[in-house]
mmCIF file of C-alpha atoms (C1' of nucleotides) in Angstrom:
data_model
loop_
_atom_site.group_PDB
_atom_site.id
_atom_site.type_symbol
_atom_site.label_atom_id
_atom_site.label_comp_id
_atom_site.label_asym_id
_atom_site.label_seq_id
_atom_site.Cartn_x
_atom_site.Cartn_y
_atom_site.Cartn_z
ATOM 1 C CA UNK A 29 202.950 -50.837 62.201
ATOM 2 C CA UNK A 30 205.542 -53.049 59.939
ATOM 3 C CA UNK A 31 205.285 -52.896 56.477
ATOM 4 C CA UNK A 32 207.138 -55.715 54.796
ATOM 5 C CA UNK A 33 207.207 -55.936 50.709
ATOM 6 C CA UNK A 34 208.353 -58.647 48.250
ATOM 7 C CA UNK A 35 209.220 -57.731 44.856
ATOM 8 C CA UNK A 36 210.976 -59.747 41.898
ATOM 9 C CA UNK A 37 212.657 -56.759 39.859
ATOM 10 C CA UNK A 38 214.117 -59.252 37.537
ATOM 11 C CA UNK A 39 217.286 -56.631 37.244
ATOM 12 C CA UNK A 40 217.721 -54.552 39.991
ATOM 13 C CA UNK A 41 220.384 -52.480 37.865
ATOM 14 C CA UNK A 42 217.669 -52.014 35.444
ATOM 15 C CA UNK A 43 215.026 -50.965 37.656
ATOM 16 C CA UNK A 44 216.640 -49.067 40.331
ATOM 17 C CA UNK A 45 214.839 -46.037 39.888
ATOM 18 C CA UNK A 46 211.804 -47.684 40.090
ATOM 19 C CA UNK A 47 212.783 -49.342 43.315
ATOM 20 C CA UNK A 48 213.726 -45.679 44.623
ATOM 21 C CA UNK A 49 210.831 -44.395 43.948
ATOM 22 C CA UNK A 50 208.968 -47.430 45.670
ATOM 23 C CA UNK A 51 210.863 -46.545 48.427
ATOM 24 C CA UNK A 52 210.375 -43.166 48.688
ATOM 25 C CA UNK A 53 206.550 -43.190 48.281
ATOM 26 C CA UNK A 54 205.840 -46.740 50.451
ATOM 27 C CA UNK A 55 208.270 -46.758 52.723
ATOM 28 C CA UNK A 56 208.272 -50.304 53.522
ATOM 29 C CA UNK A 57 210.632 -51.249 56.465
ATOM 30 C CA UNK A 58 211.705 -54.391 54.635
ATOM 31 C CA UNK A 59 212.111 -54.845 51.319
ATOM 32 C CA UNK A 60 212.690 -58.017 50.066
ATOM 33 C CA UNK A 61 214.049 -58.181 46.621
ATOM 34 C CA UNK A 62 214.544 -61.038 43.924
ATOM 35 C CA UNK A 63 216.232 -61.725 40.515
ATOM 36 C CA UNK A 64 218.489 -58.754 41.109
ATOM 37 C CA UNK A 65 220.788 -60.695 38.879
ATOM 38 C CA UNK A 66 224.009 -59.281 39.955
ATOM 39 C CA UNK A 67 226.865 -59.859 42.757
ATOM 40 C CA UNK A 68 227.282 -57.891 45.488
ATOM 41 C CA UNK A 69 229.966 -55.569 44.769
ATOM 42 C CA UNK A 70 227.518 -54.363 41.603
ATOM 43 C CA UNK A 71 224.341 -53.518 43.734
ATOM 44 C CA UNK A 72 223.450 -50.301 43.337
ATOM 45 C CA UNK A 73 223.139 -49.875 47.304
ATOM 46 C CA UNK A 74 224.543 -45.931 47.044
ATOM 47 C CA UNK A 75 221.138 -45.095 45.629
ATOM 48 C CA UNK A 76 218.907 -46.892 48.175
ATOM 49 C CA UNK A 77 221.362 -45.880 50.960
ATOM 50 C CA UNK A 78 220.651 -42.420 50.011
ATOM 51 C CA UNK A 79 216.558 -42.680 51.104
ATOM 52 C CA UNK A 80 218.182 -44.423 54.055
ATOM 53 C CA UNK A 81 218.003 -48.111 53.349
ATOM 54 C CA UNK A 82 220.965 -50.433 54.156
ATOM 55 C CA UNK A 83 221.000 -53.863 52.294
ATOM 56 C CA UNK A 84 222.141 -57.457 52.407
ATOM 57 C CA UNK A 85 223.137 -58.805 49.205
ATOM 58 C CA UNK A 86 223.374 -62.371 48.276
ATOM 59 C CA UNK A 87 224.211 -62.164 44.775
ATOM 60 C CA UNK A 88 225.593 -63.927 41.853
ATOM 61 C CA UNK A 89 226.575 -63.676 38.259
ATOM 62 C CA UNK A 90 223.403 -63.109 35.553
ATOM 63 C CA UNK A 91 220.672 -65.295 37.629
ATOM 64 C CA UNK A 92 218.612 -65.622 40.755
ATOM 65 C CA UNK A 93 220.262 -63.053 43.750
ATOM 66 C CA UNK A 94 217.833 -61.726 46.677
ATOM 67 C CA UNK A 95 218.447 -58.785 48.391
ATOM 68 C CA UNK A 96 216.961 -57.504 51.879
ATOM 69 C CA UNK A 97 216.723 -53.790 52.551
ATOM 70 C CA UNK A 98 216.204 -52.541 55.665
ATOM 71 C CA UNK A 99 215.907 -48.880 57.316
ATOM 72 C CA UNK A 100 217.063 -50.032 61.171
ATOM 73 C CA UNK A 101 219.822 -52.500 62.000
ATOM 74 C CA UNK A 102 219.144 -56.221 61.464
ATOM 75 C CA UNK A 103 221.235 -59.207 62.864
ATOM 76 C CA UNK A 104 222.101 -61.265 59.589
ATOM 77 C CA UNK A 105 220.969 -65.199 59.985
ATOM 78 C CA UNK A 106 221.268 -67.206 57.089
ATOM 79 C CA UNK A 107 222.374 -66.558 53.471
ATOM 80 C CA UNK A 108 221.446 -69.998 52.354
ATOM 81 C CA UNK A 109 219.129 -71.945 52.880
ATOM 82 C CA UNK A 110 219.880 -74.434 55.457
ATOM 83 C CA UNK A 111 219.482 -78.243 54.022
ATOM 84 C CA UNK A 112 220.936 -77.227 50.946
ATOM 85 C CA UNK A 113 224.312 -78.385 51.284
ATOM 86 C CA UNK A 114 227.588 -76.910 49.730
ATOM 87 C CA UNK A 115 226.661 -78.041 46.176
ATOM 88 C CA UNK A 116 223.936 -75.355 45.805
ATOM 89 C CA UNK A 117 226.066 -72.516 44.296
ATOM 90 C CA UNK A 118 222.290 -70.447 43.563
ATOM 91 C CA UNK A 119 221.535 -67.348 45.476
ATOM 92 C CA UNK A 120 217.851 -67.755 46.429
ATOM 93 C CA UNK A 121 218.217 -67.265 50.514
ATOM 94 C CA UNK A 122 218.492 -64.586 52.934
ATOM 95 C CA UNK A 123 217.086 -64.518 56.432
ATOM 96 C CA UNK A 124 217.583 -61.901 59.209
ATOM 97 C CA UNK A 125 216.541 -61.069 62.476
ATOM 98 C CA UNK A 126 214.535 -57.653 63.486
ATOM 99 C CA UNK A 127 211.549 -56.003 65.492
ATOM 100 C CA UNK A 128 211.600 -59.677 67.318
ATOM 101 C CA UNK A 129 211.392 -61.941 64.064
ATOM 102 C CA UNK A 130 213.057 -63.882 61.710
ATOM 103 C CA UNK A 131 212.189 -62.381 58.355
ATOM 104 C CA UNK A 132 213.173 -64.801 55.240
ATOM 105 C CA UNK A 133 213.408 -63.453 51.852
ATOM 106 C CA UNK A 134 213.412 -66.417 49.184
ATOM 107 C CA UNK A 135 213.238 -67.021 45.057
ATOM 108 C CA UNK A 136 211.965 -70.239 45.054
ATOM 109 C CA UNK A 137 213.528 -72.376 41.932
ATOM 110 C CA UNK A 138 211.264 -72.093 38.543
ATOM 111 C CA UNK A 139 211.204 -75.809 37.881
ATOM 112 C CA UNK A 140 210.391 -75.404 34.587
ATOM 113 C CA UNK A 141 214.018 -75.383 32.815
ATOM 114 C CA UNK A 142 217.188 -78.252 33.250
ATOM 115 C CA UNK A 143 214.910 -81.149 32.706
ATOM 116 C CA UNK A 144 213.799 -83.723 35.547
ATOM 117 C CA UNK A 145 217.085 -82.732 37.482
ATOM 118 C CA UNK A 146 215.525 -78.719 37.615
ATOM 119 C CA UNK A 147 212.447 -80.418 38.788
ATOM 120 C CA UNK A 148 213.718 -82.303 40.964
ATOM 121 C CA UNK A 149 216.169 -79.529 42.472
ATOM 122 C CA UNK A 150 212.735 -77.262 42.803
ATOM 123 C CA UNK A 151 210.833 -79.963 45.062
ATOM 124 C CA UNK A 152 214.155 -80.442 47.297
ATOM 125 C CA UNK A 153 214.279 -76.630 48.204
ATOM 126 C CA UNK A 154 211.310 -76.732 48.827
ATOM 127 C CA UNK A 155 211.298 -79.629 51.402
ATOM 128 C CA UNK A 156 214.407 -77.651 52.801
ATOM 129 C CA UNK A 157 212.166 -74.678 53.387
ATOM 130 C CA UNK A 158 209.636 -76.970 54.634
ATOM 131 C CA UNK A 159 212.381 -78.001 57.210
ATOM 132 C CA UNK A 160 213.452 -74.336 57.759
ATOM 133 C CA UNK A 161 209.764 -73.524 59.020
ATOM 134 C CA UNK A 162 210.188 -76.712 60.971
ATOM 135 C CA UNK A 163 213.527 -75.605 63.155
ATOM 136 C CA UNK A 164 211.880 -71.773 63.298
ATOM 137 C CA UNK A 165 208.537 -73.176 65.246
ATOM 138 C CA UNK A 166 211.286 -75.372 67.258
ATOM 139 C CA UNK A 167 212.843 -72.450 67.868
ATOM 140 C CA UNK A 168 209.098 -70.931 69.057
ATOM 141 C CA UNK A 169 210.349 -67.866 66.725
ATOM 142 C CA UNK A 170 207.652 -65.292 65.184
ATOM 143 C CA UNK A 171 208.723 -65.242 61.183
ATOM 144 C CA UNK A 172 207.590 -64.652 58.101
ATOM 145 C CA UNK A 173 208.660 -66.357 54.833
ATOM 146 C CA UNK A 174 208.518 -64.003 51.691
ATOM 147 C CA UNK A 175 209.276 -63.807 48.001
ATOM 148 C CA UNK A 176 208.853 -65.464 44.398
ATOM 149 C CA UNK A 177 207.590 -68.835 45.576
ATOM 150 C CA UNK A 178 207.343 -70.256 41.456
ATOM 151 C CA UNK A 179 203.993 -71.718 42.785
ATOM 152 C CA UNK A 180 200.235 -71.079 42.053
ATOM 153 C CA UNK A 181 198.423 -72.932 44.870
ATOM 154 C CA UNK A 182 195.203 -73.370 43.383
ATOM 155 C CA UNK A 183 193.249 -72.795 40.382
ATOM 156 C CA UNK A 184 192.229 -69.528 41.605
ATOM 157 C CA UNK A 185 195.730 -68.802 41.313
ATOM 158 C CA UNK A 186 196.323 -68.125 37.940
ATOM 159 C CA UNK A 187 194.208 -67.160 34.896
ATOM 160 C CA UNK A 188 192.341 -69.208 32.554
ATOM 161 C CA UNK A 189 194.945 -71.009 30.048
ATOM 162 C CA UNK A 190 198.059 -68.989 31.311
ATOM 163 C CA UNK A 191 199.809 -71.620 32.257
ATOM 164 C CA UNK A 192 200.053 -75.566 30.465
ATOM 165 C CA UNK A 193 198.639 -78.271 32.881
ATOM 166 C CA UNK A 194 202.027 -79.526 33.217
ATOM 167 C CA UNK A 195 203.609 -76.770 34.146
ATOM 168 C CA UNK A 196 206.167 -76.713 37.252
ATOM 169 C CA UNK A 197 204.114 -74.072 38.836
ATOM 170 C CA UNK A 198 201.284 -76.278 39.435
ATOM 171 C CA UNK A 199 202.541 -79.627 38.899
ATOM 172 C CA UNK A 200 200.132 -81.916 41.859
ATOM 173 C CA UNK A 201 203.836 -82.393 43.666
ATOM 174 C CA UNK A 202 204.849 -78.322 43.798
ATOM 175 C CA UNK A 203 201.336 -77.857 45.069
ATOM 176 C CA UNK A 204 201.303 -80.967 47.711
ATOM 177 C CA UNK A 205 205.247 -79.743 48.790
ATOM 178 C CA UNK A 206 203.844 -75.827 49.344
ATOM 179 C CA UNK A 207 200.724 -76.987 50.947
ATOM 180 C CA UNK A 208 203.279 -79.275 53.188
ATOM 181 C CA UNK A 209 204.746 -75.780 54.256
ATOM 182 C CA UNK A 210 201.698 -74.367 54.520
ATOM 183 C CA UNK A 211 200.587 -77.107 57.218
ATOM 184 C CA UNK A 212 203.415 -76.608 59.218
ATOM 185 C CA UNK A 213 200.934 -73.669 60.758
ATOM 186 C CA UNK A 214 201.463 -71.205 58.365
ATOM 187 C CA UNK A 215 198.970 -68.078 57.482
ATOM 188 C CA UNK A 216 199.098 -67.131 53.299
ATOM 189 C CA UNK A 217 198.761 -63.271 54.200
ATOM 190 C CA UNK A 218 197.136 -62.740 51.172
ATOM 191 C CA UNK A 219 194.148 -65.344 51.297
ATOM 192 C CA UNK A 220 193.777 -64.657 55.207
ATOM 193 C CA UNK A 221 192.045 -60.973 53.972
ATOM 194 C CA UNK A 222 191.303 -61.715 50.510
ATOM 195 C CA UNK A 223 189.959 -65.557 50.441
ATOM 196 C CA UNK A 224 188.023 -65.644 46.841
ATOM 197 C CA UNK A 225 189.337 -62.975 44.353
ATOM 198 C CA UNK A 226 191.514 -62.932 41.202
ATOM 199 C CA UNK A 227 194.615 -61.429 42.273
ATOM 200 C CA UNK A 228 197.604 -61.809 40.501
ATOM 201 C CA UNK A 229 201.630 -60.620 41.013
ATOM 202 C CA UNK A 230 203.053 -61.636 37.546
ATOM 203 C CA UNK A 231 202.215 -61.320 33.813
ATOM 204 C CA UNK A 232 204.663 -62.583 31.368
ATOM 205 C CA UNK A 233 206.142 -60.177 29.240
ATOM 206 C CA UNK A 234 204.698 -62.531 26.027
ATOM 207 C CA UNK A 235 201.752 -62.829 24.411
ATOM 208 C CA UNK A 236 200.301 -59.365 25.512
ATOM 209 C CA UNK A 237 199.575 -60.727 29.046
ATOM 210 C CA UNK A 238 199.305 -57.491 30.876
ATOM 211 C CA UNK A 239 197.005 -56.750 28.227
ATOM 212 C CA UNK A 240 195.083 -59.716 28.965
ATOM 213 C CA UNK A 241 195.237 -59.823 32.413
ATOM 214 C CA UNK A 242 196.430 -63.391 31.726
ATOM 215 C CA UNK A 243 198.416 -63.134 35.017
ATOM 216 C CA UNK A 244 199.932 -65.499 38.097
ATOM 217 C CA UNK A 245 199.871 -65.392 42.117
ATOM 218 C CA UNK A 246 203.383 -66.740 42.714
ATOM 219 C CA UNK A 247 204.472 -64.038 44.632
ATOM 220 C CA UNK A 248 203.398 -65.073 48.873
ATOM 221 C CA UNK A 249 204.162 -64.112 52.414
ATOM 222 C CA UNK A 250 203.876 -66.938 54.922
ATOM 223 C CA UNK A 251 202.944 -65.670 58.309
ATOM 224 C CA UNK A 252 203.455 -67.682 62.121
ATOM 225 C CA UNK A 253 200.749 -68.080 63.680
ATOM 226 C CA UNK A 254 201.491 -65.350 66.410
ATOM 227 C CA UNK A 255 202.581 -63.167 63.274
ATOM 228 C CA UNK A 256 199.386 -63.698 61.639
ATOM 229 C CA UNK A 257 197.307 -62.684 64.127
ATOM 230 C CA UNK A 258 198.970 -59.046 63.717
ATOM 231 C CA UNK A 259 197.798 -58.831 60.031
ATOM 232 C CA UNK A 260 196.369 -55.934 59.234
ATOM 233 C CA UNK A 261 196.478 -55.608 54.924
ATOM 234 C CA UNK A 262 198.179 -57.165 52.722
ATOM 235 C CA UNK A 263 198.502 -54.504 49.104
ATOM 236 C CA UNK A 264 199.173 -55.457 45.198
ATOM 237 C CA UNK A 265 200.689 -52.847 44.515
ATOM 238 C CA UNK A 266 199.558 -53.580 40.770
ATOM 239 C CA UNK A 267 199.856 -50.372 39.121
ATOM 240 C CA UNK A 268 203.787 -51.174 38.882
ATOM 241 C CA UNK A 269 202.783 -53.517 36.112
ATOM 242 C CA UNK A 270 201.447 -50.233 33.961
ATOM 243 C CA UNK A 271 205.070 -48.385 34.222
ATOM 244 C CA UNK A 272 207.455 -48.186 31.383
ATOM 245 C CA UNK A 273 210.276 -51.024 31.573
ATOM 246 C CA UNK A 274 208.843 -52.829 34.269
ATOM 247 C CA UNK A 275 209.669 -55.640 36.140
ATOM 248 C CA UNK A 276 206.726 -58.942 35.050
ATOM 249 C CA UNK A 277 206.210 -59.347 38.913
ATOM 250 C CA UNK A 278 204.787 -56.811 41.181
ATOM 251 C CA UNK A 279 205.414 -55.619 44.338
ATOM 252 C CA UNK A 280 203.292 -56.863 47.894
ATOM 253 C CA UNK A 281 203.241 -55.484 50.738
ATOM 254 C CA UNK A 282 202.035 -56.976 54.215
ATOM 255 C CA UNK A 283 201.538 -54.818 57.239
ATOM 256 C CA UNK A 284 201.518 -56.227 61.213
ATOM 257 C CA UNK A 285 200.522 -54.287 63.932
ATOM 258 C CA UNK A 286 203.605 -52.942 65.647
ATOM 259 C "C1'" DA B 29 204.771 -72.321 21.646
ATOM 260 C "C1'" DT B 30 204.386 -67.438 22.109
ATOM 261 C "C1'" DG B 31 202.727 -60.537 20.467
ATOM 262 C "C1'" DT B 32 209.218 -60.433 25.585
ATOM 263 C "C1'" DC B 33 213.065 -59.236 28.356
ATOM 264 C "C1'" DA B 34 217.826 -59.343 30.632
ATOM 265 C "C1'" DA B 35 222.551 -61.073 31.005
ATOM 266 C "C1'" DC B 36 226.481 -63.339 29.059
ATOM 267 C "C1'" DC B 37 229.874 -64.355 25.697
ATOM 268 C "C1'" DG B 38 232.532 -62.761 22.279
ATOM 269 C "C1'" DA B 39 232.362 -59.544 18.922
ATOM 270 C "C1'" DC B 40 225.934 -57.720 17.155
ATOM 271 C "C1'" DG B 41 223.837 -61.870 17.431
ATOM 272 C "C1'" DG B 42 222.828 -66.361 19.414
ATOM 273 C "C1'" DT B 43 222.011 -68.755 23.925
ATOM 274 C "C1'" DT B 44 219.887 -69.317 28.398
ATOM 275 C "C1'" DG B 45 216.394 -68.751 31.777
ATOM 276 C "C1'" DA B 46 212.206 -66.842 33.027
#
DNA sequence: ATGTCAACCGACGGTTGA
């Protein structure tokens, strides 16, 4: 079996105990991390090396960074995403290679902040993503695309009033340019085993949303086709939500058969 | 918009982004 997890920490300085201790009791053979919010050189990758996890860092000063941990050796890829030319200064992209696929951690951009521009920005990543899948299936690679994608698909994505209808994360063009991705011949791990029920990955830190369970889905794994047919569970690991200081997202995990 | 949180800058409090 592979078990591969996404999880925003929103801080990974913050939170590194409670990534440690993810580790230690999952043992995920990826872990894909986002909003570490640091650069490289101030990952705290002594800790994580210690339960035997090596990382790749793309980092940057005080927003976005992803971060790919990995127990065996991985042949590094891409850490940008391709289409996004030499203007695009944000750390949202890391892909590698391993156990015969590409595996792409991503923090899709928020949309909601920078005015039409920060729109605009979101909705040309994520064309660039589309066009990512695109050269992968050229390529006839297995892969699987993971992290905060900033986008409830459907109404059954988020809970009642949690989000204003004009919000980036459901905005008709987010949901036609993830469903674009989608249609490439992608598998959303999560609806593949669990089709109709309310799970969320994210509850705002406001307005006593954990409380609530006013919460989102934004957090997906996008499965190959060849990749998909391996599926075997796909975990919320929801109870991260409950600790003290957590991070608003929580972790998921997706297992393939080996 | 918020019953919030984290990082930065510039000197403990406002700003930004989520």
């Amino acid at each position: 079996m592979i078990k591969i997890t996404t999880w925003n920490i929103n801080s990974v300085r913050v939170r590194e105990a409670h990534v440690s201790a993810f580790l230690e009791r999952e043992a995920p053979d990826f872990l894909l991390l986002q909003e570490i919010k640091c650069e490289a050189h101030q990952f705290p990758g002594m800790d994580f090396k210690a339960l035997g996890y090596d990382a790749v860092v793309v980092g940057q000063k005080s927003y976005n960074g992803v971060a790919l941990l990995h127990k065996a050796p991985v042949e590094l890829v891409h850490k940008r995403l391709p289409g996004m030319t030499g203007d695009d200064a944000q750390a949202r992209y890391v892909e590698v290679r391993a156990n015969g696929m590409n595996i792409g951690g991503l923090y899709l951009p928020n949309g909601n902040s920078g005015g039409e521009a920060g729109y605009e920005y979101k909705l040309h990543w994520m064309h660039a993503l589309r066009d990512r899948a695109l050269a992968l299936f050229e390529d006839d690679a297995d892969f699987i695309l993971a992290g905060d994608y900033n986008v409830c698909p459907t109404d059954a994505d988020f809970a009642p009033r949690a989000l204003p209808a004009n919000d980036a994360l459901i905005r008709p063009e987010t949901r036609a340019a993830f469903h674009a991705l989608v249609h490439t011949g992608l598998t959303d791990a999560l609806r593949a085993l669990h089709p109709r029920e309310a799970l969320y990955t994210f509850w705002d830190y406001q307005a006593g949303a954990w409380d609530r369970n006013s919460g989102l889905r934004i957090d997906h794994a996008l499965l190959s086709p060849r990749l998909a047919e391996r599926l075997v569970s796909v975990t919320v690991h929801r109870d991260e939500r409950a600790k003290t200081q957590p991070s608003d997202h929580v972790p998921v995990s997706v297992v393939l058969t080996a």
